[in-house]
JSON list of C-alpha atoms in Angstrom, two decimals:
[
{"chain": "A", "resi": 1, "resn": "UNK", "atom": "CA", "xyz": [-1.55, 192.48, 60.52]},
{"chain": "A", "resi": 2, "resn": "UNK", "atom": "CA", "xyz": [-1.87, 188.98, 61.72]},
{"chain": "A", "resi": 3, "resn": "UNK", "atom": "CA", "xyz": [-5.46, 188.74, 60.32]},
{"chain": "A", "resi": 4, "resn": "UNK", "atom": "CA", "xyz": [-4.46, 189.52, 56.86]},
{"chain": "A", "resi": 5, "resn": "UNK", "atom": "CA", "xyz": [-2.43, 186.34, 55.94]},
{"chain": "A", "resi": 6, "resn": "UNK", "atom": "CA", "xyz": [-5.13, 184.29, 57.53]},
{"chain": "A", "resi": 7, "resn": "UNK", "atom": "CA", "xyz": [-7.78, 186.10, 55.34]},
{"chain": "A", "resi": 8, "resn": "UNK", "atom": "CA", "xyz": [-5.62, 185.56, 52.23]},
{"chain": "A", "resi": 9, "resn": "UNK", "atom": "CA", "xyz": [-5.33, 181.81, 53.00]},
{"chain": "A", "resi": 10, "resn": "UNK", "atom": "CA", "xyz": [-9.15, 181.65, 53.44]},
{"chain": "A", "resi": 11, "resn": "UNK", "atom": "CA", "xyz": [-9.62, 183.44, 50.03]},
{"chain": "A", "resi": 12, "resn": "UNK", "atom": "CA", "xyz": [-7.22, 181.03, 48.31]},
{"chain": "A", "resi": 13, "resn": "UNK", "atom": "CA", "xyz": [-8.90, 177.93, 49.91]},
{"chain": "A", "resi": 14, "resn": "UNK", "atom": "CA", "xyz": [-12.20, 179.19, 48.99]},
{"chain": "A", "resi": 15, "resn": "UNK", "atom": "CA", "xyz": [-11.33, 179.75, 45.36]},
{"chain": "A", "resi": 16, "resn": "UNK", "atom": "CA", "xyz": [-9.48, 176.37, 45.06]},
{"chain": "A", "resi": 17, "resn": "UNK", "atom": "CA", "xyz": [-12.66, 174.56, 46.37]},
{"chain": "A", "resi": 18, "resn": "UNK", "atom": "CA", "xyz": [-15.08, 176.46, 44.17]},
{"chain": "A", "resi": 19, "resn": "UNK", "atom": "CA", "xyz": [-16.55, 175.24, 40.98]},
{"chain": "A", "resi": 20, "resn": "UNK", "atom": "CA", "xyz": [-14.57, 177.88, 39.02]},
{"chain": "A", "resi": 21, "resn": "UNK", "atom": "CA", "xyz": [-11.34, 177.13, 40.65]},
{"chain": "A", "resi": 22, "resn": "UNK", "atom": "CA", "xyz": [-11.66, 173.34, 39.88]},
{"chain": "A", "resi": 23, "resn": "UNK", "atom": "CA", "xyz": [-12.73, 174.07, 36.35]},
{"chain": "A", "resi": 24, "resn": "UNK", "atom": "CA", "xyz": [-9.76, 176.52, 35.84]},
{"chain": "A", "resi": 25, "resn": "UNK", "atom": "CA", "xyz": [-7.29, 173.90, 37.06]},
{"chain": "A", "resi": 26, "resn": "UNK", "atom": "CA", "xyz": [-8.68, 171.37, 34.71]},
{"chain": "A", "resi": 27, "resn": "UNK", "atom": "CA", "xyz": [-8.53, 174.02, 31.65]},
{"chain": "A", "resi": 28, "resn": "UNK", "atom": "CA", "xyz": [-4.93, 174.56, 32.62]},
{"chain": "A", "resi": 29, "resn": "UNK", "atom": "CA", "xyz": [-3.95, 170.79, 32.86]},
{"chain": "A", "resi": 30, "resn": "UNK", "atom": "CA", "xyz": [-5.96, 169.83, 29.69]},
{"chain": "A", "resi": 31, "resn": "UNK", "atom": "CA", "xyz": [-4.64, 172.80, 27.72]},
{"chain": "A", "resi": 32, "resn": "UNK", "atom": "CA", "xyz": [-1.12, 172.00, 28.71]},
{"chain": "A", "resi": 33, "resn": "UNK", "atom": "CA", "xyz": [-1.77, 168.44, 27.63]},
{"chain": "A", "resi": 34, "resn": "UNK", "atom": "CA", "xyz": [-2.81, 169.66, 24.31]},
{"chain": "A", "resi": 35, "resn": "UNK", "atom": "CA", "xyz": [0.01, 171.87, 23.42]},
{"chain": "A", "resi": 36, "resn": "UNK", "atom": "CA", "xyz": [2.61, 169.71, 24.84]},
{"chain": "A", "resi": 37, "resn": "UNK", "atom": "CA", "xyz": [1.19, 166.72, 22.81]},
{"chain": "A", "resi": 38, "resn": "UNK", "atom": "CA", "xyz": [1.24, 168.80, 19.64]},
{"chain": "A", "resi": 39, "resn": "UNK", "atom": "CA", "xyz": [4.62, 170.65, 20.25]},
{"chain": "A", "resi": 40, "resn": "UNK", "atom": "CA", "xyz": [6.43, 167.49, 21.08]},
{"chain": "A", "resi": 41, "resn": "UNK", "atom": "CA", "xyz": [5.82, 166.04, 17.66]},
{"chain": "A", "resi": 42, "resn": "UNK", "atom": "CA", "xyz": [6.24, 167.02, 14.07]},
{"chain": "A", "resi": 43, "resn": "UNK", "atom": "CA", "xyz": [3.29, 169.15, 13.02]},
{"chain": "A", "resi": 44, "resn": "UNK", "atom": "CA", "xyz": [2.44, 171.23, 9.94]},
{"chain": "A", "resi": 45, "resn": "UNK", "atom": "CA", "xyz": [-0.27, 173.21, 8.31]},
{"chain": "A", "resi": 46, "resn": "UNK", "atom": "CA", "xyz": [-3.52, 173.98, 10.13]},
{"chain": "A", "resi": 47, "resn": "UNK", "atom": "CA", "xyz": [-2.00, 172.34, 13.34]},
{"chain": "A", "resi": 48, "resn": "UNK", "atom": "CA", "xyz": [-0.19, 175.65, 13.88]},
{"chain": "A", "resi": 49, "resn": "UNK", "atom": "CA", "xyz": [-3.70, 177.15, 14.54]},
{"chain": "A", "resi": 50, "resn": "UNK", "atom": "CA", "xyz": [-4.40, 174.47, 17.10]},
{"chain": "A", "resi": 51, "resn": "UNK", "atom": "CA", "xyz": [-1.08, 175.12, 18.86]},
{"chain": "A", "resi": 52, "resn": "UNK", "atom": "CA", "xyz": [-1.74, 178.80, 18.77]},
{"chain": "A", "resi": 53, "resn": "UNK", "atom": "CA", "xyz": [-5.26, 178.45, 20.42]},
{"chain": "A", "resi": 54, "resn": "UNK", "atom": "CA", "xyz": [-3.87, 175.95, 23.00]},
{"chain": "A", "resi": 55, "resn": "UNK", "atom": "CA", "xyz": [-0.97, 178.10, 24.07]},
{"chain": "A", "resi": 56, "resn": "UNK", "atom": "CA", "xyz": [-2.86, 181.46, 24.02]},
{"chain": "A", "resi": 57, "resn": "UNK", "atom": "CA", "xyz": [-5.69, 180.11, 26.08]},
{"chain": "A", "resi": 58, "resn": "UNK", "atom": "CA", "xyz": [-3.46, 178.27, 28.42]},
{"chain": "A", "resi": 59, "resn": "UNK", "atom": "CA", "xyz": [-1.54, 181.48, 29.24]},
{"chain": "A", "resi": 60, "resn": "UNK", "atom": "CA", "xyz": [-4.81, 183.65, 29.47]},
{"chain": "A", "resi": 61, "resn": "UNK", "atom": "CA", "xyz": [-6.45, 181.02, 31.68]},
{"chain": "A", "resi": 62, "resn": "UNK", "atom": "CA", "xyz": [-3.20, 180.83, 33.93]},
{"chain": "A", "resi": 63, "resn": "UNK", "atom": "CA", "xyz": [-3.38, 184.73, 34.28]},
{"chain": "A", "resi": 64, "resn": "UNK", "atom": "CA", "xyz": [-7.12, 184.65, 35.19]},
{"chain": "A", "resi": 65, "resn": "UNK", "atom": "CA", "xyz": [-6.52, 181.81, 37.56]},
{"chain": "A", "resi": 66, "resn": "UNK", "atom": "CA", "xyz": [-3.78, 183.57, 39.54]},
{"chain": "A", "resi": 67, "resn": "UNK", "atom": "CA", "xyz": [-5.46, 187.04, 39.51]},
{"chain": "A", "resi": 68, "resn": "UNK", "atom": "CA", "xyz": [-8.58, 185.41, 40.96]},
{"chain": "A", "resi": 69, "resn": "UNK", "atom": "CA", "xyz": [-6.60, 183.15, 43.26]},
{"chain": "A", "resi": 70, "resn": "UNK", "atom": "CA", "xyz": [-4.88, 186.14, 44.78]},
{"chain": "A", "resi": 71, "resn": "UNK", "atom": "CA", "xyz": [-8.05, 188.26, 44.73]},
{"chain": "A", "resi": 72, "resn": "UNK", "atom": "CA", "xyz": [-6.52, 191.02, 42.79]},
{"chain": "A", "resi": 73, "resn": "UNK", "atom": "CA", "xyz": [-9.26, 191.60, 40.06]},
{"chain": "A", "resi": 74, "resn": "UNK", "atom": "CA", "xyz": [-9.61, 195.25, 41.16]},
{"chain": "A", "resi": 75, "resn": "UNK", "atom": "CA", "xyz": [-6.04, 195.89, 40.12]},
{"chain": "A", "resi": 76, "resn": "UNK", "atom": "CA", "xyz": [-6.79, 194.95, 36.42]},
{"chain": "A", "resi": 77, "resn": "UNK", "atom": "CA", "xyz": [-7.51, 198.09, 34.52]},
{"chain": "A", "resi": 78, "resn": "UNK", "atom": "CA", "xyz": [-10.78, 198.20, 32.41]},
{"chain": "A", "resi": 79, "resn": "UNK", "atom": "CA", "xyz": [-11.38, 194.58, 32.86]},
{"chain": "A", "resi": 80, "resn": "UNK", "atom": "CA", "xyz": [-11.48, 194.18, 36.73]},
{"chain": "A", "resi": 81, "resn": "UNK", "atom": "CA", "xyz": [-13.64, 195.09, 39.54]},
{"chain": "A", "resi": 82, "resn": "UNK", "atom": "CA", "xyz": [-17.26, 194.84, 38.71]},
{"chain": "A", "resi": 83, "resn": "UNK", "atom": "CA", "xyz": [-16.45, 193.75, 35.16]},
{"chain": "A", "resi": 84, "resn": "UNK", "atom": "CA", "xyz": [-14.33, 190.70, 36.33]},
{"chain": "A", "resi": 85, "resn": "UNK", "atom": "CA", "xyz": [-17.31, 188.13, 35.89]},
{"chain": "A", "resi": 86, "resn": "UNK", "atom": "CA", "xyz": [-18.10, 189.52, 32.45]},
{"chain": "A", "resi": 87, "resn": "UNK", "atom": "CA", "xyz": [-14.31, 189.35, 31.53]},
{"chain": "A", "resi": 88, "resn": "UNK", "atom": "CA", "xyz": [-14.22, 185.77, 32.56]},
{"chain": "A", "resi": 89, "resn": "UNK", "atom": "CA", "xyz": [-17.37, 184.92, 30.66]},
{"chain": "A", "resi": 90, "resn": "UNK", "atom": "CA", "xyz": [-16.05, 186.63, 27.48]},
{"chain": "A", "resi": 91, "resn": "UNK", "atom": "CA", "xyz": [-12.80, 184.73, 27.73]},
{"chain": "A", "resi": 92, "resn": "UNK", "atom": "CA", "xyz": [-14.62, 181.50, 28.12]},
{"chain": "A", "resi": 93, "resn": "UNK", "atom": "CA", "xyz": [-16.93, 181.99, 25.23]},
{"chain": "A", "resi": 94, "resn": "UNK", "atom": "CA", "xyz": [-14.11, 182.95, 22.89]},
{"chain": "A", "resi": 95, "resn": "UNK", "atom": "CA", "xyz": [-12.13, 179.83, 24.15]},
{"chain": "A", "resi": 96, "resn": "UNK", "atom": "CA", "xyz": [-15.13, 177.67, 23.58]},
{"chain": "A", "resi": 97, "resn": "UNK", "atom": "CA", "xyz": [-15.62, 178.82, 19.95]},
{"chain": "A", "resi": 98, "resn": "UNK", "atom": "CA", "xyz": [-11.87, 178.51, 19.07]},
{"chain": "A", "resi": 99, "resn": "UNK", "atom": "CA", "xyz": [-11.53, 175.25, 20.67]},
{"chain": "A", "resi": 100, "resn": "UNK", "atom": "CA", "xyz": [-14.45, 173.98, 18.57]},
{"chain": "A", "resi": 101, "resn": "UNK", "atom": "CA", "xyz": [-12.53, 174.87, 15.34]},
{"chain": "A", "resi": 102, "resn": "UNK", "atom": "CA", "xyz": [-9.46, 173.25, 16.88]},
{"chain": "A", "resi": 103, "resn": "UNK", "atom": "CA", "xyz": [-11.38, 170.06, 17.54]},
{"chain": "A", "resi": 104, "resn": "UNK", "atom": "CA", "xyz": [-12.42, 170.11, 13.88]},
{"chain": "A", "resi": 105, "resn": "UNK", "atom": "CA", "xyz": [-8.82, 170.51, 12.72]},
{"chain": "A", "resi": 106, "resn": "UNK", "atom": "CA", "xyz": [-7.66, 167.71, 14.97]},
{"chain": "A", "resi": 107, "resn": "UNK", "atom": "CA", "xyz": [-10.43, 165.32, 13.87]},
{"chain": "A", "resi": 108, "resn": "UNK", "atom": "CA", "xyz": [-9.78, 166.10, 10.12]},
{"chain": "A", "resi": 109, "resn": "UNK", "atom": "CA", "xyz": [-6.04, 165.50, 10.72]},
{"chain": "A", "resi": 110, "resn": "UNK", "atom": "CA", "xyz": [-6.76, 162.25, 12.73]},
{"chain": "A", "resi": 111, "resn": "UNK", "atom": "CA", "xyz": [-8.95, 160.90, 9.88]},
{"chain": "A", "resi": 112, "resn": "UNK", "atom": "CA", "xyz": [-6.42, 161.76, 7.23]},
{"chain": "A", "resi": 113, "resn": "UNK", "atom": "CA", "xyz": [-3.84, 159.71, 9.15]},
{"chain": "A", "resi": 114, "resn": "UNK", "atom": "CA", "xyz": [-6.04, 156.89, 10.02]},
{"chain": "A", "resi": 115, "resn": "UNK", "atom": "CA", "xyz": [-4.42, 154.76, 7.26]},
{"chain": "A", "resi": 116, "resn": "UNK", "atom": "CA", "xyz": [-1.28, 154.27, 9.23]},
{"chain": "A", "resi": 117, "resn": "UNK", "atom": "CA", "xyz": [-2.95, 152.84, 12.25]},
{"chain": "A", "resi": 118, "resn": "UNK", "atom": "CA", "xyz": [-2.06, 149.31, 11.20]},
{"chain": "A", "resi": 119, "resn": "UNK", "atom": "CA", "xyz": [0.53, 147.15, 12.94]},
{"chain": "A", "resi": 120, "resn": "UNK", "atom": "CA", "xyz": [2.30, 146.36, 9.55]},
{"chain": "A", "resi": 121, "resn": "UNK", "atom": "CA", "xyz": [2.76, 150.05, 8.87]},
{"chain": "A", "resi": 122, "resn": "UNK", "atom": "CA", "xyz": [6.39, 150.66, 9.64]},
{"chain": "A", "resi": 123, "resn": "UNK", "atom": "CA", "xyz": [6.92, 154.41, 8.97]},
{"chain": "A", "resi": 124, "resn": "UNK", "atom": "CA", "xyz": [6.41, 157.32, 11.41]},
{"chain": "A", "resi": 125, "resn": "UNK", "atom": "CA", "xyz": [2.83, 157.93, 11.97]},
{"chain": "A", "resi": 126, "resn": "UNK", "atom": "CA", "xyz": [1.09, 160.81, 13.71]},
{"chain": "A", "resi": 127, "resn": "UNK", "atom": "CA", "xyz": [-2.33, 159.13, 14.08]},
{"chain": "A", "resi": 128, "resn": "UNK", "atom": "CA", "xyz": [-2.03, 158.48, 17.79]},
{"chain": "A", "resi": 129, "resn": "UNK", "atom": "CA", "xyz": [-0.52, 161.97, 18.38]},
{"chain": "A", "resi": 130, "resn": "UNK", "atom": "CA", "xyz": [-3.47, 163.54, 16.59]},
{"chain": "A", "resi": 131, "resn": "UNK", "atom": "CA", "xyz": [-6.00, 161.35, 18.38]},
{"chain": "A", "resi": 132, "resn": "UNK", "atom": "CA", "xyz": [-4.57, 162.23, 21.76]},
{"chain": "A", "resi": 133, "resn": "UNK", "atom": "CA", "xyz": [-4.56, 165.98, 20.83]},
{"chain": "A", "resi": 134, "resn": "UNK", "atom": "CA", "xyz": [-8.15, 165.67, 19.57]},
{"chain": "A", "resi": 135, "resn": "UNK", "atom": "CA", "xyz": [-9.18, 164.22, 23.03]},
{"chain": "A", "resi": 136, "resn": "UNK", "atom": "CA", "xyz": [-7.33, 166.95, 24.87]},
{"chain": "A", "resi": 137, "resn": "UNK", "atom": "CA", "xyz": [-9.05, 169.58, 22.66]},
{"chain": "A", "resi": 138, "resn": "UNK", "atom": "CA", "xyz": [-12.45, 168.07, 23.31]},
{"chain": "A", "resi": 139, "resn": "UNK", "atom": "CA", "xyz": [-11.78, 168.03, 27.13]},
{"chain": "A", "resi": 140, "resn": "UNK", "atom": "CA", "xyz": [-10.54, 171.60, 26.93]},
{"chain": "A", "resi": 141, "resn": "UNK", "atom": "CA", "xyz": [-13.65, 172.71, 25.05]},
{"chain": "A", "resi": 142, "resn": "UNK", "atom": "CA", "xyz": [-15.93, 170.88, 27.45]},
{"chain": "A", "resi": 143, "resn": "UNK", "atom": "CA", "xyz": [-14.41, 172.56, 30.46]},
{"chain": "A", "resi": 144, "resn": "UNK", "atom": "CA", "xyz": [-14.61, 176.00, 28.86]},
{"chain": "A", "resi": 145, "resn": "UNK", "atom": "CA", "xyz": [-18.33, 175.22, 27.94]},
{"chain": "A", "resi": 146, "resn": "UNK", "atom": "CA", "xyz": [-18.98, 174.35, 31.50]},
{"chain": "A", "resi": 147, "resn": "UNK", "atom": "CA", "xyz": [-17.35, 177.58, 32.53]},
{"chain": "A", "resi": 148, "resn": "UNK", "atom": "CA", "xyz": [-19.54, 179.59, 30.19]},
{"chain": "A", "resi": 149, "resn": "UNK", "atom": "CA", "xyz": [-22.64, 177.97, 31.53]},
{"chain": "A", "resi": 150, "resn": "UNK", "atom": "CA", "xyz": [-21.64, 178.60, 35.21]},
{"chain": "A", "resi": 151, "resn": "UNK", "atom": "CA", "xyz": [-20.62, 182.33, 34.48]},
{"chain": "A", "resi": 152, "resn": "UNK", "atom": "CA", "xyz": [-23.91, 182.73, 32.49]},
{"chain": "A", "resi": 153, "resn": "UNK", "atom": "CA", "xyz": [-25.97, 181.45, 35.17]},
{"chain": "A", "resi": 154, "resn": "UNK", "atom": "CA", "xyz": [-24.11, 183.60, 37.75]},
{"chain": "A", "resi": 155, "resn": "UNK", "atom": "CA", "xyz": [-24.36, 186.71, 35.43]},
{"chain": "A", "resi": 156, "resn": "UNK", "atom": "CA", "xyz": [-28.17, 186.15, 34.92]},
{"chain": "A", "resi": 157, "resn": "UNK", "atom": "CA", "xyz": [-28.54, 186.19, 38.65]},
{"chain": "A", "resi": 158, "resn": "UNK", "atom": "CA", "xyz": [-26.97, 189.61, 38.76]},
{"chain": "A", "resi": 159, "resn": "UNK", "atom": "CA", "xyz": [-23.82, 188.56, 40.61]},
{"chain": "A", "resi": 160, "resn": "UNK", "atom": "CA", "xyz": [-20.60, 190.56, 40.20]},
{"chain": "A", "resi": 161, "resn": "UNK", "atom": "CA", "xyz": [-18.00, 188.32, 41.75]},
{"chain": "A", "resi": 162, "resn": "UNK", "atom": "CA", "xyz": [-16.39, 185.31, 40.12]},
{"chain": "A", "resi": 163, "resn": "UNK", "atom": "CA", "xyz": [-16.24, 183.04, 43.21]}
]
Protein backbone atom coordinates (compact mmCIF):
# COMPACT_ATOMS: atom_id res chain seq x y z
CA UNK A 1 0.00 0.00 0.00
CA UNK A 2 2.88 2.40 0.68
CA UNK A 3 4.07 2.17 -2.93
CA UNK A 4 0.78 3.44 -4.35
CA UNK A 5 0.91 7.06 -3.04
CA UNK A 6 4.54 7.24 -4.17
CA UNK A 7 3.52 6.09 -7.68
CA UNK A 8 0.70 8.66 -7.78
CA UNK A 9 3.16 11.42 -6.84
CA UNK A 10 5.52 10.25 -9.57
CA UNK A 11 2.70 10.31 -12.17
CA UNK A 12 1.62 13.80 -11.06
CA UNK A 13 5.19 15.07 -11.12
CA UNK A 14 5.79 13.48 -14.53
CA UNK A 15 2.68 15.08 -16.00
CA UNK A 16 3.34 18.53 -14.54
CA UNK A 17 6.85 18.50 -16.04
CA UNK A 18 5.71 17.23 -19.43
CA UNK A 19 5.13 19.46 -22.44
CA UNK A 20 1.39 18.78 -22.38
CA UNK A 21 1.17 19.48 -18.64
CA UNK A 22 2.85 22.87 -19.04
CA UNK A 23 0.71 23.70 -22.10
CA UNK A 24 -2.49 22.75 -20.25
CA UNK A 25 -1.55 25.01 -17.34
CA UNK A 26 -0.91 27.88 -19.78
CA UNK A 27 -4.26 27.21 -21.50
CA UNK A 28 -6.04 27.36 -18.15
CA UNK A 29 -4.28 30.58 -17.11
CA UNK A 30 -4.75 32.37 -20.46
CA UNK A 31 -8.35 31.16 -20.78
CA UNK A 32 -9.14 32.44 -17.29
CA UNK A 33 -7.48 35.73 -18.17
CA UNK A 34 -9.68 36.04 -21.25
CA UNK A 35 -13.01 35.28 -19.67
CA UNK A 36 -12.30 37.30 -16.53
CA UNK A 37 -11.26 40.29 -18.65
CA UNK A 38 -14.45 40.09 -20.71
CA UNK A 39 -16.84 39.21 -17.88
CA UNK A 40 -15.54 41.92 -15.55
CA UNK A 41 -16.58 44.64 -18.01
CA UNK A 42 -19.65 45.61 -19.97
CA UNK A 43 -20.00 43.53 -23.09
CA UNK A 44 -22.61 43.04 -25.78
CA UNK A 45 -23.32 41.39 -29.09
CA UNK A 46 -20.71 39.06 -30.50
CA UNK A 47 -18.63 39.26 -27.33
CA UNK A 48 -21.08 36.73 -25.88
CA UNK A 49 -19.62 34.16 -28.30
CA UNK A 50 -16.08 34.98 -27.15
CA UNK A 51 -17.14 34.54 -23.54
CA UNK A 52 -18.87 31.25 -24.41
CA UNK A 53 -15.72 29.90 -26.12
CA UNK A 54 -13.45 31.07 -23.29
CA UNK A 55 -15.54 29.58 -20.48
CA UNK A 56 -16.39 26.35 -22.32
CA UNK A 57 -12.81 25.53 -23.20
CA UNK A 58 -11.53 26.70 -19.84
CA UNK A 59 -13.83 24.18 -18.15
CA UNK A 60 -13.09 21.39 -20.64
CA UNK A 61 -9.34 21.98 -20.39
CA UNK A 62 -9.58 21.97 -16.61
CA UNK A 63 -11.37 18.61 -16.76
CA UNK A 64 -8.81 17.13 -19.19
CA UNK A 65 -5.99 18.48 -17.04
CA UNK A 66 -7.23 16.89 -13.81
CA UNK A 67 -8.23 13.59 -15.42
CA UNK A 68 -4.77 13.28 -16.97
CA UNK A 69 -3.05 14.56 -13.82
CA UNK A 70 -4.74 11.89 -11.71
CA UNK A 71 -4.19 9.28 -14.47
CA UNK A 72 -7.89 8.38 -14.58
CA UNK A 73 -8.34 8.36 -18.38
CA UNK A 74 -9.47 4.74 -18.30
CA UNK A 75 -12.52 5.71 -16.23
CA UNK A 76 -13.91 8.04 -18.91
CA UNK A 77 -16.50 6.12 -20.94
CA UNK A 78 -16.18 6.17 -24.75
CA UNK A 79 -13.39 8.79 -24.72
CA UNK A 80 -10.82 7.29 -22.36
CA UNK A 81 -8.34 4.48 -22.49
CA UNK A 82 -6.61 4.08 -25.84
CA UNK A 83 -8.79 6.89 -27.28
CA UNK A 84 -7.51 9.49 -24.80
CA UNK A 85 -4.85 10.93 -27.12
CA UNK A 86 -7.42 11.24 -29.92
CA UNK A 87 -9.87 12.86 -27.48
CA UNK A 88 -7.26 15.43 -26.44
CA UNK A 89 -6.30 16.09 -30.05
CA UNK A 90 -9.94 16.61 -31.09
CA UNK A 91 -10.50 18.96 -28.15
CA UNK A 92 -7.45 20.99 -29.09
CA UNK A 93 -8.37 21.22 -32.79
CA UNK A 94 -11.89 22.44 -32.02
CA UNK A 95 -10.54 24.89 -29.43
CA UNK A 96 -8.02 26.28 -31.94
CA UNK A 97 -10.70 26.81 -34.60
CA UNK A 98 -13.14 28.47 -32.22
CA UNK A 99 -10.43 30.64 -30.68
CA UNK A 100 -9.50 31.82 -34.18
CA UNK A 101 -13.04 33.11 -34.63
CA UNK A 102 -12.91 34.66 -31.14
CA UNK A 103 -9.70 36.44 -32.13
CA UNK A 104 -11.45 37.83 -35.20
CA UNK A 105 -14.32 39.13 -33.08
CA UNK A 106 -11.97 40.69 -30.53
CA UNK A 107 -9.88 42.37 -33.23
CA UNK A 108 -13.02 43.75 -34.88
CA UNK A 109 -14.32 45.08 -31.55
CA UNK A 110 -10.93 46.58 -30.72
CA UNK A 111 -10.74 48.37 -34.06
CA UNK A 112 -14.28 49.73 -33.79
CA UNK A 113 -13.45 51.19 -30.37
CA UNK A 114 -10.07 52.61 -31.32
CA UNK A 115 -11.53 56.13 -31.59
CA UNK A 116 -11.70 56.42 -27.81
CA UNK A 117 -8.03 55.70 -27.25
CA UNK A 118 -7.24 59.41 -26.95
CA UNK A 119 -6.34 61.05 -23.66
CA UNK A 120 -8.92 63.79 -24.28
CA UNK A 121 -11.76 61.25 -24.55
CA UNK A 122 -13.60 61.46 -21.22
CA UNK A 123 -16.29 58.74 -21.56
CA UNK A 124 -16.08 55.09 -20.60
CA UNK A 125 -14.14 53.22 -23.26
CA UNK A 126 -13.74 49.48 -23.83
CA UNK A 127 -10.73 49.77 -26.15
CA UNK A 128 -8.16 48.60 -23.59
CA UNK A 129 -10.44 45.82 -22.38
CA UNK A 130 -10.97 44.54 -25.92
CA UNK A 131 -7.26 44.84 -26.68
CA UNK A 132 -6.36 42.86 -23.55
CA UNK A 133 -8.99 40.24 -24.39
CA UNK A 134 -7.65 40.00 -27.96
CA UNK A 135 -4.14 39.35 -26.61
CA UNK A 136 -5.43 36.65 -24.25
CA UNK A 137 -7.42 35.07 -27.11
CA UNK A 138 -4.27 35.01 -29.26
CA UNK A 139 -2.26 33.42 -26.45
CA UNK A 140 -4.99 30.81 -25.92
CA UNK A 141 -5.12 30.01 -29.61
CA UNK A 142 -1.34 29.69 -29.76
CA UNK A 143 -1.21 27.26 -26.82
CA UNK A 144 -4.00 25.14 -28.30
CA UNK A 145 -2.23 25.15 -31.68
CA UNK A 146 1.00 23.99 -30.01
CA UNK A 147 -1.00 21.25 -28.31
CA UNK A 148 -2.48 20.20 -31.69
CA UNK A 149 0.98 19.99 -33.24
CA UNK A 150 2.31 18.01 -30.28
CA UNK A 151 -0.69 15.65 -30.21
CA UNK A 152 -0.59 15.18 -33.99
CA UNK A 153 3.09 14.34 -33.82
CA UNK A 154 2.51 11.79 -31.06
CA UNK A 155 -0.47 10.32 -32.91
CA UNK A 156 1.54 10.00 -36.13
CA UNK A 157 4.13 8.01 -34.21
CA UNK A 158 1.39 5.61 -33.13
CA UNK A 159 1.50 6.49 -29.45
CA UNK A 160 -1.62 5.92 -27.34
CA UNK A 161 -0.79 7.77 -24.12
CA UNK A 162 -0.97 11.52 -23.61
CA UNK A 163 2.16 11.92 -21.47
